[in-house]
mmCIF file of C-alpha atoms in Angstrom:
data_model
loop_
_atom_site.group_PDB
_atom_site.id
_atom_site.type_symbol
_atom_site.label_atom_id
_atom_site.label_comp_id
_atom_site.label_asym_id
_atom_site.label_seq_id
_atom_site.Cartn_x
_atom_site.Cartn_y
_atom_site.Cartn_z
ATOM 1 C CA UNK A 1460 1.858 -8.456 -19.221
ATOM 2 C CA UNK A 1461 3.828 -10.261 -16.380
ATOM 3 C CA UNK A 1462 7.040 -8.300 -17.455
ATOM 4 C CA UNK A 1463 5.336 -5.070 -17.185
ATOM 5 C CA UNK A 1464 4.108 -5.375 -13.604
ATOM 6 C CA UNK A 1465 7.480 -6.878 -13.077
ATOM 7 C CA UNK A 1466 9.448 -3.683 -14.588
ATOM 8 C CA UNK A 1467 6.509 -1.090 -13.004
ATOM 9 C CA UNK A 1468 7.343 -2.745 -9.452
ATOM 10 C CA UNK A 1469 10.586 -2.593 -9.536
ATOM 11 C CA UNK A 1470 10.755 0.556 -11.083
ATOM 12 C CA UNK A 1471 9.155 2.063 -7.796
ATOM 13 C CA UNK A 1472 11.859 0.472 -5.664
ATOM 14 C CA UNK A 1473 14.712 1.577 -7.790
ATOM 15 C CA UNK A 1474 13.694 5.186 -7.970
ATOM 16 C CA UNK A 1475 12.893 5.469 -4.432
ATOM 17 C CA UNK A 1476 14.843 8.575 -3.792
ATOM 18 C CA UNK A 1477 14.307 10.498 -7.273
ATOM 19 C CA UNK A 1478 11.554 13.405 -6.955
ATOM 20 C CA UNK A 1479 12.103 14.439 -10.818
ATOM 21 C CA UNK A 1480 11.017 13.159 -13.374
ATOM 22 C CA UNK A 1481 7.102 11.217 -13.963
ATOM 23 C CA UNK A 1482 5.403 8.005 -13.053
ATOM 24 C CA UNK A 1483 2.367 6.606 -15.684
ATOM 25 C CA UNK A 1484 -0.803 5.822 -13.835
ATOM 26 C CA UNK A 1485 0.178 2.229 -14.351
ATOM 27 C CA UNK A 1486 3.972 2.385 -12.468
ATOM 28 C CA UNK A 1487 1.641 4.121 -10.079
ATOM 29 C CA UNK A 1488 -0.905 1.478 -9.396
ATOM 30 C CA UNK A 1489 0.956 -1.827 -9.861
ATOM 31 C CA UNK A 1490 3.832 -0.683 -6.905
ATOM 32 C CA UNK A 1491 0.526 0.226 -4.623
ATOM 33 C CA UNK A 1492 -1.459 -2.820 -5.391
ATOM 34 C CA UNK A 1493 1.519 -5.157 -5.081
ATOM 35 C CA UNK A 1494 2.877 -3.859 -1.954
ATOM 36 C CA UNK A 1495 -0.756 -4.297 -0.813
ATOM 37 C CA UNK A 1496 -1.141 -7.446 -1.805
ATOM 38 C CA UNK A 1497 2.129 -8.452 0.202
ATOM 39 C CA UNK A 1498 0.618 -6.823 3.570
ATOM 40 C CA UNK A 1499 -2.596 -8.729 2.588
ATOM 41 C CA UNK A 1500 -0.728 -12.092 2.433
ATOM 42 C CA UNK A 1501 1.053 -11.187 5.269
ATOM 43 C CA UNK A 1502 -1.835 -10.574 7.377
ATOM 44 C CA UNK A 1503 -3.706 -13.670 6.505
ATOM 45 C CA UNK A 1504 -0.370 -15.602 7.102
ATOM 46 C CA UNK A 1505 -0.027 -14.433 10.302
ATOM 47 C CA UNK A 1506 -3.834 -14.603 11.409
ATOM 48 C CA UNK A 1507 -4.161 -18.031 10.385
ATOM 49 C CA UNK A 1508 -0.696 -19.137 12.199
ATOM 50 C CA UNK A 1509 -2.174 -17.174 14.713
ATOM 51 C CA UNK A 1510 -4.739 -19.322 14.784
ATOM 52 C CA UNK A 1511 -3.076 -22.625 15.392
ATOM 53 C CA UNK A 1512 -0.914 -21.335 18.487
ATOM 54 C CA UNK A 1513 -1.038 -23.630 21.463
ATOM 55 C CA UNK A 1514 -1.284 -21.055 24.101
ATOM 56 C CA UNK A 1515 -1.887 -17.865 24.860
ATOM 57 C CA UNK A 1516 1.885 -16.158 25.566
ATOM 58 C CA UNK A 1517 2.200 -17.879 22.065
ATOM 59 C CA UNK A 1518 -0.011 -16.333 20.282
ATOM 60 C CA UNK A 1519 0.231 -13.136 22.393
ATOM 61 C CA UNK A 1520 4.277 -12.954 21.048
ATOM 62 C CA UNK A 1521 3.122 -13.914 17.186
ATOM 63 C CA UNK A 1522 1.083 -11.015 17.396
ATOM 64 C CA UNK A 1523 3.429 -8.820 18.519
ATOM 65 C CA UNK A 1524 6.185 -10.037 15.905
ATOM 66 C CA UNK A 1525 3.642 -10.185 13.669
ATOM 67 C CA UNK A 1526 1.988 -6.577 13.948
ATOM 68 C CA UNK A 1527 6.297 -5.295 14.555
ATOM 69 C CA UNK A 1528 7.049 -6.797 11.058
ATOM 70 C CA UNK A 1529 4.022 -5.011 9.419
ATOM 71 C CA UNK A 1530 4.769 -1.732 10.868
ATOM 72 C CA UNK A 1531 8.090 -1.460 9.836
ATOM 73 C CA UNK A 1532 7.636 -2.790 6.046
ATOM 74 C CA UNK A 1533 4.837 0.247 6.136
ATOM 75 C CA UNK A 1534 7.181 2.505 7.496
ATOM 76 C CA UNK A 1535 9.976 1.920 5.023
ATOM 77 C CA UNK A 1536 7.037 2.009 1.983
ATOM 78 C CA UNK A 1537 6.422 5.533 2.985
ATOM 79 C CA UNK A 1538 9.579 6.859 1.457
ATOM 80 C CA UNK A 1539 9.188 4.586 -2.119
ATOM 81 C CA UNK A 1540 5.446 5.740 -2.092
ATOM 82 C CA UNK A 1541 6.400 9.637 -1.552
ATOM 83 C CA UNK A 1542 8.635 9.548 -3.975
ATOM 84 C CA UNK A 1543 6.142 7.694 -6.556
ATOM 85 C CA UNK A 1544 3.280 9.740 -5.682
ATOM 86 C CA UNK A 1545 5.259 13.146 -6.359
ATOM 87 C CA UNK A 1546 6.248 12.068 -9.767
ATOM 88 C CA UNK A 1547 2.916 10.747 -10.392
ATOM 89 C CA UNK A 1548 1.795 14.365 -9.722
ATOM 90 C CA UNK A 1549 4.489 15.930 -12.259
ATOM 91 C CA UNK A 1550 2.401 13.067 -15.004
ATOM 92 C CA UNK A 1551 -0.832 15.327 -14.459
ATOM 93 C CA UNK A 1552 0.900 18.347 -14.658
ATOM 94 C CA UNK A 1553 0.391 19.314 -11.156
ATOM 95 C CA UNK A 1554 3.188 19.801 -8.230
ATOM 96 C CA UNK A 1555 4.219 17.335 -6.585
ATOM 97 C CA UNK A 1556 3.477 18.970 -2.962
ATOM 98 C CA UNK A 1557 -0.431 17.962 -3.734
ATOM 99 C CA UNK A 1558 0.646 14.372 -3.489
ATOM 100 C CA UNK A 1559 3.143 15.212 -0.554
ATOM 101 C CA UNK A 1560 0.876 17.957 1.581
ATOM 102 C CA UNK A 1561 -2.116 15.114 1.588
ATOM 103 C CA UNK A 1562 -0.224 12.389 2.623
ATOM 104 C CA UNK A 1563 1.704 14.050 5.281
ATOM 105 C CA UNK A 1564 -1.530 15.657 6.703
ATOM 106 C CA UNK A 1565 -3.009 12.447 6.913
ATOM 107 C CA UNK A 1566 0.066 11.173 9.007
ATOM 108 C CA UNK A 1567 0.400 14.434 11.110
ATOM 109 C CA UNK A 1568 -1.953 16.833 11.048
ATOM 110 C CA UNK A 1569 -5.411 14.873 10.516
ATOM 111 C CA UNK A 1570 -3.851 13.186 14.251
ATOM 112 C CA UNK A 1571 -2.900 16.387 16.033
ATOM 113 C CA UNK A 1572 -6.495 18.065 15.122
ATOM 114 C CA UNK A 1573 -7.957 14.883 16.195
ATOM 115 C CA UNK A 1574 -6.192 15.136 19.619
ATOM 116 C CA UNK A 1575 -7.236 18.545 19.694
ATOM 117 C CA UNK A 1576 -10.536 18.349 19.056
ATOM 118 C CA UNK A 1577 -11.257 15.332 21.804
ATOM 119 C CA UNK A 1578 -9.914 17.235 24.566
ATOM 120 C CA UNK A 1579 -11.507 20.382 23.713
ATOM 121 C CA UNK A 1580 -15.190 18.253 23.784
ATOM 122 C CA UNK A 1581 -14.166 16.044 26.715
ATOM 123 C CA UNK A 1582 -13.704 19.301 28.829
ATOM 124 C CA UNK A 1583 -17.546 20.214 27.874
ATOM 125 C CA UNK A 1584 -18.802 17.369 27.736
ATOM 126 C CA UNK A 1585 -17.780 12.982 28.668
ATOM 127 C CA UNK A 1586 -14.981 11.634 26.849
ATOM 128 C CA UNK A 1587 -17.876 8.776 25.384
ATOM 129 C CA UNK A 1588 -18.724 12.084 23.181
ATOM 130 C CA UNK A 1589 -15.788 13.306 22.487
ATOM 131 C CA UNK A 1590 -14.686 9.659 21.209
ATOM 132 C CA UNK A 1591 -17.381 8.705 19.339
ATOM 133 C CA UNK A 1592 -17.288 12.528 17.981
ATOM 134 C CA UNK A 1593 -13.202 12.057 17.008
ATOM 135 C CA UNK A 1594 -13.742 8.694 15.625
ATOM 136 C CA UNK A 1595 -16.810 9.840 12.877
ATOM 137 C CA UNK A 1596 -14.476 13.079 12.598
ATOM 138 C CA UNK A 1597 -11.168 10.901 11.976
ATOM 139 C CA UNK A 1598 -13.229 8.756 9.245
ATOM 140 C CA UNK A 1599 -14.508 11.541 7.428
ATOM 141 C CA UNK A 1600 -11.140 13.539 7.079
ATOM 142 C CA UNK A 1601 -9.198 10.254 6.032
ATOM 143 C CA UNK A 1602 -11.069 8.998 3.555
ATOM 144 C CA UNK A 1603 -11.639 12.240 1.721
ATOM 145 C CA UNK A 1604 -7.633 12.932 2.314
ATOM 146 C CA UNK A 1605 -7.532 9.096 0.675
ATOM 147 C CA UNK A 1606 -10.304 9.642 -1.494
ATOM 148 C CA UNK A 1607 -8.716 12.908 -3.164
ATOM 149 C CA UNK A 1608 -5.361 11.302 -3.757
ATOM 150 C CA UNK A 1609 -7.296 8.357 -5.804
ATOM 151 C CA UNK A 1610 -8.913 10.624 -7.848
ATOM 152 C CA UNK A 1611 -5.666 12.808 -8.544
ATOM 153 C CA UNK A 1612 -3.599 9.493 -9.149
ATOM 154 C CA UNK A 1613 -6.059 8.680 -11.762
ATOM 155 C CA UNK A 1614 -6.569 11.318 -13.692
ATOM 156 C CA UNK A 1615 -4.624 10.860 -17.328
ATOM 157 C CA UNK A 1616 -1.250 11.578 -18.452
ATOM 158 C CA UNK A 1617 -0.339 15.012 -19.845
ATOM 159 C CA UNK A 1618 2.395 13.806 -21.987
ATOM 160 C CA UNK A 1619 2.391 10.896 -23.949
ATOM 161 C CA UNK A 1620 3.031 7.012 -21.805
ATOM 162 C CA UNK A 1621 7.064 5.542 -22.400
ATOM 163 C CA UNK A 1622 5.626 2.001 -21.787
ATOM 164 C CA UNK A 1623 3.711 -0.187 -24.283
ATOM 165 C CA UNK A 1624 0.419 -0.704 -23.785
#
């Protein structure tokens, strides 16, 4: 079992630039969950160091390395993840702009609307509206962009799975 989210994992790093081919639900899942789990760790490392700083410029500068270090580890998933996400399309027999098209438009366009939308309020109304309005409206689009790619990322295989079970 260990070997398999071992080979999975590592599978997602080494074909990092390769848009052809397919990824099983399972190469799919284990690269997510263990790169989560790493941010996870991360987090609570750095919160609970955090935690134990002596003054304030200290923990002020933690933070900053901490939250710097996060950032760019996310940034540099983006490309693995792409990649993964477009041949997990290909799996379910779809293209692999669904995968691409939703993640990008939560990244760009979800933001730019956003933007949009609170200055367009905040000209008719206070910008407490137009917030609170572009907050609810900023939950609602991400999670069903996020919500969407779950679903399509677990849907079954259309061909048969290389791995053993």
């Amino acid at each position: 079992m260990f070997k398999i989210i071992v080979r999975c994992y590592i599978s997602g790093w080494r074909n990092t630039f390769n848009y052809r081919g397919y990824a099983t639900r399972k190469e799919f899942w284990v690269f997510i969950l263990v790169n989560l789990m790493f941010l996870n760790f991360y987090s609570a490392l750095t919160g609970m160091l955090t935690l134990t700083g002596s003054g304030i410029v200290d923990v002020l500068l933690f933070l900053s390395m901490g939250f710097s270090l996060q950032l760019l580890f996310i940034s540099i998933l983006i490309i693995p993840v792409m990649s993964l996400g477009v041949r997990r399309m290909h799996d379910i027999g779809r293209s692999g702009w669904w995968f691409s098209s939703l993640l990008l438009s939560n990244i760009f366009i979800i933001p730019a609307f956003l933007g949009a939308l609170v200055s367009s309020i905040a000209n008719h109304f206070s910008w407490d509206i137009a917030l609170s309005i572009s907050i609810w409206a900023s939950l609602v689009l991400n999670l069903s962009v996020i919500f969407y790619l779950t679903y399509l990322c677990c849907k079954p295989s259309v061909r048969p799975s290389p791995l053993p079970h």
